């Protein structure tokens, strides 16, 4: 059952006194350059802030505080990943270091006519095993399969973010992927609180560094 109107109004007023409106959060990502993505990022940002303030108002502790922390880490890590992915592949996709993110060394079989291959196979054997003629080549993988730490390292190498921030973003993302009950038991609540607070506080330097780097490139 929903809250009474008076209760909803009180909650909205409380959160609104501490969290900017939706338009502000969407405009926060104006450096992204893709309206649909900026809107989605802004919605993720404000929803994360809204729920954080709501639970803060409830003085969340124990299991509810852990849920609050989990949401913070997962949401901010997702925002960082989405922005870096967009900047690298949609705006700086021609950079050699970005291109190399989706490349890997591989071997491809040499195409030989059947008759010629039959003759070669008589000699292409070693230790009882058939040798297949191949050549060194470069394989391609989908950009969605590139690991976040590799993308963060690439962003730092291109001057989009500073080294210290790269390390923290990787920490946030690894924490996001490792969020499960056994991991929470091993790590102290104080560490988790610090992690969630830093995940939020790094939004400003992240925006400043990426914005400045893109402006310098005039992309």
PDB file of C-alpha atoms in Angstrom:
ATOM      1  CA  UNK A   1       0.000   0.000   0.000  1.00  0.00           C
ATOM      2  CA  UNK A   2       1.308   3.444  -0.902  1.00  0.00           C
ATOM      3  CA  UNK A   3       2.176   6.122   1.637  1.00  0.00           C
ATOM      4  CA  UNK A   4      -0.440   8.719   2.443  1.00  0.00           C
ATOM      5  CA  UNK A   5      -0.160  11.936   0.439  1.00  0.00           C
ATOM      6  CA  UNK A   6       1.146  13.866   3.427  1.00  0.00           C
ATOM      7  CA  UNK A   7       3.932  11.337   3.985  1.00  0.00           C
ATOM      8  CA  UNK A   8       4.904  11.367   0.294  1.00  0.00           C
ATOM      9  CA  UNK A   9       4.983  15.158   0.314  1.00  0.00           C
ATOM     10  CA  UNK A  10       7.237  15.132   3.378  1.00  0.00           C
ATOM     11  CA  UNK A  11       9.633  12.636   1.775  1.00  0.00           C
ATOM     12  CA  UNK A  12       9.727  14.600  -1.493  1.00  0.00           C
ATOM     13  CA  UNK A  13      10.388  17.840   0.372  1.00  0.00           C
ATOM     14  CA  UNK A  14      13.181  16.249   2.421  1.00  0.00           C
ATOM     15  CA  UNK A  15      14.959  14.729  -0.563  1.00  0.00           C
ATOM     16  CA  UNK A  16      14.387  17.820  -2.713  1.00  0.00           C
ATOM     17  CA  UNK A  17      16.092  19.978  -0.100  1.00  0.00           C
ATOM     18  CA  UNK A  18      19.310  17.974  -0.560  1.00  0.00           C
ATOM     19  CA  UNK A  19      19.199  16.694  -4.156  1.00  0.00           C
ATOM     20  CA  UNK A  20      19.058  18.848  -7.294  1.00  0.00           C
ATOM     21  CA  UNK A  21      16.283  18.257  -9.827  1.00  0.00           C
ATOM     22  CA  UNK A  22      16.322  15.899 -12.806  1.00  0.00           C
ATOM     23  CA  UNK A  23      17.269  18.621 -15.297  1.00  0.00           C
ATOM     24  CA  UNK A  24      20.429  19.425 -13.308  1.00  0.00           C
ATOM     25  CA  UNK A  25      21.511  15.789 -13.212  1.00  0.00           C
ATOM     26  CA  UNK A  26      20.970  15.335 -16.953  1.00  0.00           C
ATOM     27  CA  UNK A  27      22.856  18.562 -17.704  1.00  0.00           C
ATOM     28  CA  UNK A  28      25.698  17.236 -15.562  1.00  0.00           C
ATOM     29  CA  UNK A  29      26.551  14.930 -18.455  1.00  0.00           C
ATOM     30  CA  UNK A  30      26.433  17.566 -21.193  1.00  0.00           C
ATOM     31  CA  UNK A  31      30.062  16.714 -21.991  1.00  0.00           C
ATOM     32  CA  UNK A  32      28.997  13.275 -23.193  1.00  0.00           C
ATOM     33  CA  UNK A  33      27.705  14.645 -26.481  1.00  0.00           C
ATOM     34  CA  UNK A  34      25.008  12.020 -26.977  1.00  0.00           C
ATOM     35  CA  UNK A  35      21.613  13.274 -25.678  1.00  0.00           C
ATOM     36  CA  UNK A  36      20.045   9.852 -25.141  1.00  0.00           C
ATOM     37  CA  UNK A  37      23.032   8.610 -23.148  1.00  0.00           C
ATOM     38  CA  UNK A  38      23.294  11.865 -21.179  1.00  0.00           C
ATOM     39  CA  UNK A  39      19.624  11.558 -20.230  1.00  0.00           C
ATOM     40  CA  UNK A  40      20.014   7.954 -19.110  1.00  0.00           C
ATOM     41  CA  UNK A  41      23.129   8.785 -17.094  1.00  0.00           C
ATOM     42  CA  UNK A  42      21.355  11.724 -15.486  1.00  0.00           C
ATOM     43  CA  UNK A  43      18.433   9.494 -14.524  1.00  0.00           C
ATOM     44  CA  UNK A  44      20.811   6.951 -12.998  1.00  0.00           C
ATOM     45  CA  UNK A  45      22.604   9.713 -11.103  1.00  0.00           C
ATOM     46  CA  UNK A  46      19.475  11.312  -9.625  1.00  0.00           C
ATOM     47  CA  UNK A  47      17.864   7.978  -8.759  1.00  0.00           C
ATOM     48  CA  UNK A  48      20.999   6.931  -6.895  1.00  0.00           C
ATOM     49  CA  UNK A  49      21.128  10.239  -5.002  1.00  0.00           C
ATOM     50  CA  UNK A  50      17.400  10.119  -4.277  1.00  0.00           C
ATOM     51  CA  UNK A  51      17.481   6.620  -2.784  1.00  0.00           C
ATOM     52  CA  UNK A  52      20.648   7.462  -0.837  1.00  0.00           C
ATOM     53  CA  UNK A  53      18.986  10.491   0.773  1.00  0.00           C
ATOM     54  CA  UNK A  54      15.821   8.545   1.486  1.00  0.00           C
ATOM     55  CA  UNK A  55      17.754   5.828   3.308  1.00  0.00           C
ATOM     56  CA  UNK A  56      19.905   8.415   5.046  1.00  0.00           C
ATOM     57  CA  UNK A  57      16.715  10.049   6.336  1.00  0.00           C
ATOM     58  CA  UNK A  58      15.648   6.670   7.682  1.00  0.00           C
ATOM     59  CA  UNK A  59      19.051   6.389   9.425  1.00  0.00           C
ATOM     60  CA  UNK A  60      19.674   3.099   7.689  1.00  0.00           C
ATOM     61  CA  UNK A  61      21.904   0.673   9.564  1.00  0.00           C
ATOM     62  CA  UNK A  62      22.933  -2.976   9.501  1.00  0.00           C
ATOM     63  CA  UNK A  63      21.291  -4.816   6.577  1.00  0.00           C
ATOM     64  CA  UNK A  64      19.574  -1.706   5.205  1.00  0.00           C
ATOM     65  CA  UNK A  65      22.842   0.234   5.288  1.00  0.00           C
ATOM     66  CA  UNK A  66      24.548  -2.563   3.384  1.00  0.00           C
ATOM     67  CA  UNK A  67      21.801  -2.351   0.755  1.00  0.00           C
ATOM     68  CA  UNK A  68      22.369   1.394   0.529  1.00  0.00           C
ATOM     69  CA  UNK A  69      26.105   0.870   0.037  1.00  0.00           C
ATOM     70  CA  UNK A  70      25.554  -1.833  -2.562  1.00  0.00           C
ATOM     71  CA  UNK A  71      23.309   0.424  -4.621  1.00  0.00           C
ATOM     72  CA  UNK A  72      25.798   3.309  -4.486  1.00  0.00           C
ATOM     73  CA  UNK A  73      28.746   1.239  -5.654  1.00  0.00           C
ATOM     74  CA  UNK A  74      26.841  -0.541  -8.423  1.00  0.00           C
ATOM     75  CA  UNK A  75      25.259   2.629  -9.798  1.00  0.00           C
ATOM     76  CA  UNK A  76      28.335   4.851  -9.807  1.00  0.00           C
ATOM     77  CA  UNK A  77      30.538   2.109 -11.244  1.00  0.00           C
ATOM     78  CA  UNK A  78      28.012   1.698 -14.056  1.00  0.00           C
ATOM     79  CA  UNK A  79      28.024   5.441 -14.741  1.00  0.00           C
ATOM     80  CA  UNK A  80      31.822   5.600 -14.918  1.00  0.00           C
ATOM     81  CA  UNK A  81      31.934   2.581 -17.216  1.00  0.00           C
ATOM     82  CA  UNK A  82      29.272   3.975 -19.561  1.00  0.00           C
ATOM     83  CA  UNK A  83      31.007   7.344 -19.916  1.00  0.00           C
ATOM     84  CA  UNK A  84      34.470   5.879 -20.512  1.00  0.00           C
ATOM     85  CA  UNK A  85      33.104   3.366 -23.005  1.00  0.00           C
ATOM     86  CA  UNK A  86      31.303   6.121 -24.925  1.00  0.00           C
ATOM     87  CA  UNK A  87      34.283   8.469 -25.008  1.00  0.00           C
ATOM     88  CA  UNK A  88      36.707   5.779 -26.105  1.00  0.00           C
ATOM     89  CA  UNK A  89      34.678   3.957 -28.734  1.00  0.00           C
ATOM     90  CA  UNK A  90      32.285   6.648 -29.962  1.00  0.00           C
ATOM     91  CA  UNK A  91      34.519   9.723 -29.844  1.00  0.00           C
ATOM     92  CA  UNK A  92      38.084   8.464 -29.904  1.00  0.00           C
ATOM     93  CA  UNK A  93      37.547   5.222 -31.771  1.00  0.00           C
ATOM     94  CA  UNK A  94      40.272   5.941 -34.328  1.00  0.00           C
ATOM     95  CA  UNK A  95      43.010   6.236 -31.706  1.00  0.00           C
ATOM     96  CA  UNK A  96      45.474   3.328 -32.079  1.00  0.00           C
ATOM     97  CA  UNK A  97      45.304   2.539 -28.360  1.00  0.00           C
ATOM     98  CA  UNK A  98      41.504   2.328 -28.564  1.00  0.00           C
ATOM     99  CA  UNK A  99      41.590   0.175 -31.696  1.00  0.00           C
ATOM    100  CA  UNK A 100      44.007  -2.200 -29.968  1.00  0.00           C
ATOM    101  CA  UNK A 101      41.482  -2.809 -27.178  1.00  0.00           C
ATOM    102  CA  UNK A 102      39.447  -5.001 -29.513  1.00  0.00           C
ATOM    103  CA  UNK A 103      42.388  -6.699 -31.218  1.00  0.00           C
ATOM    104  CA  UNK A 104      44.216  -9.856 -30.211  1.00  0.00           C
ATOM    105  CA  UNK A 105      46.883 -12.042 -31.849  1.00  0.00           C
ATOM    106  CA  UNK A 106      45.605 -15.221 -33.435  1.00  0.00           C
ATOM    107  CA  UNK A 107      46.526 -17.849 -35.993  1.00  0.00           C
ATOM    108  CA  UNK A 108      44.516 -18.506 -39.134  1.00  0.00           C
ATOM    109  CA  UNK A 109      44.685 -21.615 -41.265  1.00  0.00           C
ATOM    110  CA  UNK A 110      46.237 -21.192 -44.700  1.00  0.00           C
ATOM    111  CA  UNK A 111      43.754 -21.914 -47.475  1.00  0.00           C
ATOM    112  CA  UNK A 112      45.364 -24.578 -49.689  1.00  0.00           C
ATOM    113  CA  UNK A 113      43.727 -26.413 -52.601  1.00  0.00           C
ATOM    114  CA  UNK A 114      42.612 -29.905 -51.636  1.00  0.00           C
ATOM    115  CA  UNK A 115      45.004 -31.693 -54.024  1.00  0.00           C
ATOM    116  CA  UNK A 116      48.009 -29.686 -52.809  1.00  0.00           C
ATOM    117  CA  UNK A 117      47.013 -30.143 -49.181  1.00  0.00           C
ATOM    118  CA  UNK A 118      46.833 -33.917 -49.663  1.00  0.00           C
ATOM    119  CA  UNK A 119      50.426 -33.910 -50.860  1.00  0.00           C
ATOM    120  CA  UNK A 120      51.604 -31.687 -48.021  1.00  0.00           C
ATOM    121  CA  UNK A 121      49.888 -33.749 -45.326  1.00  0.00           C
ATOM    122  CA  UNK A 122      52.205 -36.628 -46.092  1.00  0.00           C
ATOM    123  CA  UNK A 123      55.052 -34.505 -44.758  1.00  0.00           C
ATOM    124  CA  UNK A 124      53.255 -32.249 -42.279  1.00  0.00           C
ATOM    125  CA  UNK A 125      53.403 -34.502 -39.251  1.00  0.00           C
ATOM    126  CA  UNK A 126      55.341 -34.394 -36.025  1.00  0.00           C
ATOM    127  CA  UNK A 127      55.318 -36.824 -33.131  1.00  0.00           C
ATOM    128  CA  UNK A 128      52.258 -38.512 -34.571  1.00  0.00           C
ATOM    129  CA  UNK A 129      50.329 -35.269 -34.824  1.00  0.00           C
ATOM    130  CA  UNK A 130      49.222 -33.592 -38.024  1.00  0.00           C
ATOM    131  CA  UNK A 131      50.625 -30.084 -38.575  1.00  0.00           C
ATOM    132  CA  UNK A 132      48.153 -27.559 -39.978  1.00  0.00           C
ATOM    133  CA  UNK A 133      49.692 -24.637 -41.957  1.00  0.00           C
ATOM    134  CA  UNK A 134      48.743 -21.319 -40.319  1.00  0.00           C
ATOM    135  CA  UNK A 135      49.838 -17.684 -40.348  1.00  0.00           C
ATOM    136  CA  UNK A 136      49.938 -14.959 -37.711  1.00  0.00           C
ATOM    137  CA  UNK A 137      46.899 -12.673 -37.860  1.00  0.00           C
ATOM    138  CA  UNK A 138      44.969 -10.144 -35.806  1.00  0.00           C
ATOM    139  CA  UNK A 139      41.573 -11.105 -34.459  1.00  0.00           C
ATOM    140  CA  UNK A 140      38.783  -8.719 -33.471  1.00  0.00           C
ATOM    141  CA  UNK A 141      36.487  -8.919 -30.485  1.00  0.00           C
ATOM    142  CA  UNK A 142      33.326  -6.938 -29.780  1.00  0.00           C
ATOM    143  CA  UNK A 143      33.902  -3.730 -27.837  1.00  0.00           C
ATOM    144  CA  UNK A 144      31.296  -4.808 -25.288  1.00  0.00           C
ATOM    145  CA  UNK A 145      33.642  -7.619 -24.224  1.00  0.00           C
ATOM    146  CA  UNK A 146      36.577  -5.353 -23.386  1.00  0.00           C
ATOM    147  CA  UNK A 147      37.347  -5.437 -19.651  1.00  0.00           C
ATOM    148  CA  UNK A 148      36.756  -2.247 -17.708  1.00  0.00           C
ATOM    149  CA  UNK A 149      40.262  -2.114 -16.263  1.00  0.00           C
ATOM    150  CA  UNK A 150      41.659  -2.144 -19.813  1.00  0.00           C
ATOM    151  CA  UNK A 151      39.339   0.680 -20.814  1.00  0.00           C
ATOM    152  CA  UNK A 152      40.279   2.707 -17.731  1.00  0.00           C
ATOM    153  CA  UNK A 153      43.978   2.189 -18.419  1.00  0.00           C
ATOM    154  CA  UNK A 154      43.469   3.273 -22.021  1.00  0.00           C
ATOM    155  CA  UNK A 155      41.572   6.382 -20.871  1.00  0.00           C
ATOM    156  CA  UNK A 156      44.460   7.284 -18.562  1.00  0.00           C
ATOM    157  CA  UNK A 157      47.041   6.723 -21.306  1.00  0.00           C
ATOM    158  CA  UNK A 158      45.095   9.141 -23.521  1.00  0.00           C
ATOM    159  CA  UNK A 159      45.043  11.757 -20.766  1.00  0.00           C
ATOM    160  CA  UNK A 160      41.286  11.553 -20.184  1.00  0.00           C
ATOM    161  CA  UNK A 161      41.710  10.789 -16.491  1.00  0.00           C
ATOM    162  CA  UNK A 162      44.613  10.947 -14.076  1.00  0.00           C
ATOM    163  CA  UNK A 163      46.361   7.844 -12.799  1.00  0.00           C
ATOM    164  CA  UNK A 164      45.047   8.069  -9.240  1.00  0.00           C
ATOM    165  CA  UNK A 165      41.467   8.357 -10.493  1.00  0.00           C
ATOM    166  CA  UNK A 166      41.955   5.429 -12.878  1.00  0.00           C
ATOM    167  CA  UNK A 167      43.002   3.248  -9.936  1.00  0.00           C
ATOM    168  CA  UNK A 168      39.941   4.202  -7.901  1.00  0.00           C
ATOM    169  CA  UNK A 169      37.527   3.684 -10.785  1.00  0.00           C
ATOM    170  CA  UNK A 170      38.935   0.198 -11.276  1.00  0.00           C
ATOM    171  CA  UNK A 171      38.493  -0.413  -7.547  1.00  0.00           C
ATOM    172  CA  UNK A 172      34.831   0.668  -7.742  1.00  0.00           C
ATOM    173  CA  UNK A 173      34.155  -1.538 -10.756  1.00  0.00           C
ATOM    174  CA  UNK A 174      35.864  -4.562  -9.249  1.00  0.00           C
ATOM    175  CA  UNK A 175      33.812  -4.035  -6.082  1.00  0.00           C
ATOM    176  CA  UNK A 176      30.668  -3.849  -8.183  1.00  0.00           C
ATOM    177  CA  UNK A 177      31.450  -7.187  -9.807  1.00  0.00           C
ATOM    178  CA  UNK A 178      32.391  -8.767  -6.487  1.00  0.00           C
ATOM    179  CA  UNK A 179      29.307  -7.684  -4.561  1.00  0.00           C
ATOM    180  CA  UNK A 180      27.870 -10.805  -3.009  1.00  0.00           C
ATOM    181  CA  UNK A 181      27.218 -12.004   0.499  1.00  0.00           C
ATOM    182  CA  UNK A 182      30.512 -13.836   1.049  1.00  0.00           C
ATOM    183  CA  UNK A 183      32.511 -10.799  -0.068  1.00  0.00           C
ATOM    184  CA  UNK A 184      30.513  -8.517   2.229  1.00  0.00           C
ATOM    185  CA  UNK A 185      31.221 -10.781   5.179  1.00  0.00           C
ATOM    186  CA  UNK A 186      34.979 -10.617   4.524  1.00  0.00           C
ATOM    187  CA  UNK A 187      35.113  -6.828   4.200  1.00  0.00           C
ATOM    188  CA  UNK A 188      34.395  -4.457   7.080  1.00  0.00           C
ATOM    189  CA  UNK A 189      31.404  -2.145   7.001  1.00  0.00           C
ATOM    190  CA  UNK A 190      33.729   0.858   7.382  1.00  0.00           C
ATOM    191  CA  UNK A 191      35.583  -0.109   4.195  1.00  0.00           C
ATOM    192  CA  UNK A 192      32.322  -0.496   2.305  1.00  0.00           C
ATOM    193  CA  UNK A 193      31.079   2.877   3.568  1.00  0.00           C
ATOM    194  CA  UNK A 194      34.315   4.549   2.502  1.00  0.00           C
ATOM    195  CA  UNK A 195      34.088   2.911  -0.913  1.00  0.00           C
ATOM    196  CA  UNK A 196      30.527   4.092  -1.546  1.00  0.00           C
ATOM    197  CA  UNK A 197      31.330   7.647  -0.423  1.00  0.00           C
ATOM    198  CA  UNK A 198      34.388   7.815  -2.666  1.00  0.00           C
ATOM    199  CA  UNK A 199      32.368   6.438  -5.585  1.00  0.00           C
ATOM    200  CA  UNK A 200      30.075   9.464  -5.252  1.00  0.00           C
ATOM    201  CA  UNK A 201      32.756  12.051  -4.496  1.00  0.00           C
ATOM    202  CA  UNK A 202      34.835  11.090  -7.542  1.00  0.00           C
ATOM    203  CA  UNK A 203      32.029  12.127  -9.888  1.00  0.00           C
ATOM    204  CA  UNK A 204      33.197  15.758  -9.849  1.00  0.00           C
ATOM    205  CA  UNK A 205      36.906  15.210 -10.611  1.00  0.00           C
ATOM    206  CA  UNK A 206      35.887  12.590 -13.172  1.00  0.00           C
ATOM    207  CA  UNK A 207      33.730  15.097 -15.039  1.00  0.00           C
ATOM    208  CA  UNK A 208      36.350  17.839 -14.757  1.00  0.00           C
ATOM    209  CA  UNK A 209      39.183  15.680 -16.065  1.00  0.00           C
ATOM    210  CA  UNK A 210      37.250  14.158 -18.963  1.00  0.00           C
ATOM    211  CA  UNK A 211      35.729  17.500 -19.957  1.00  0.00           C
ATOM    212  CA  UNK A 212      39.108  19.244 -19.937  1.00  0.00           C
ATOM    213  CA  UNK A 213      40.751  16.445 -21.935  1.00  0.00           C
ATOM    214  CA  UNK A 214      38.025  16.458 -24.599  1.00  0.00           C
ATOM    215  CA  UNK A 215      38.117  20.254 -24.856  1.00  0.00           C
ATOM    216  CA  UNK A 216      41.877  20.133 -25.377  1.00  0.00           C
ATOM    217  CA  UNK A 217      41.384  17.631 -28.201  1.00  0.00           C
ATOM    218  CA  UNK A 218      38.529  19.651 -29.722  1.00  0.00           C
ATOM    219  CA  UNK A 219      36.775  16.400 -30.544  1.00  0.00           C
TER     220      UNK A 219
END
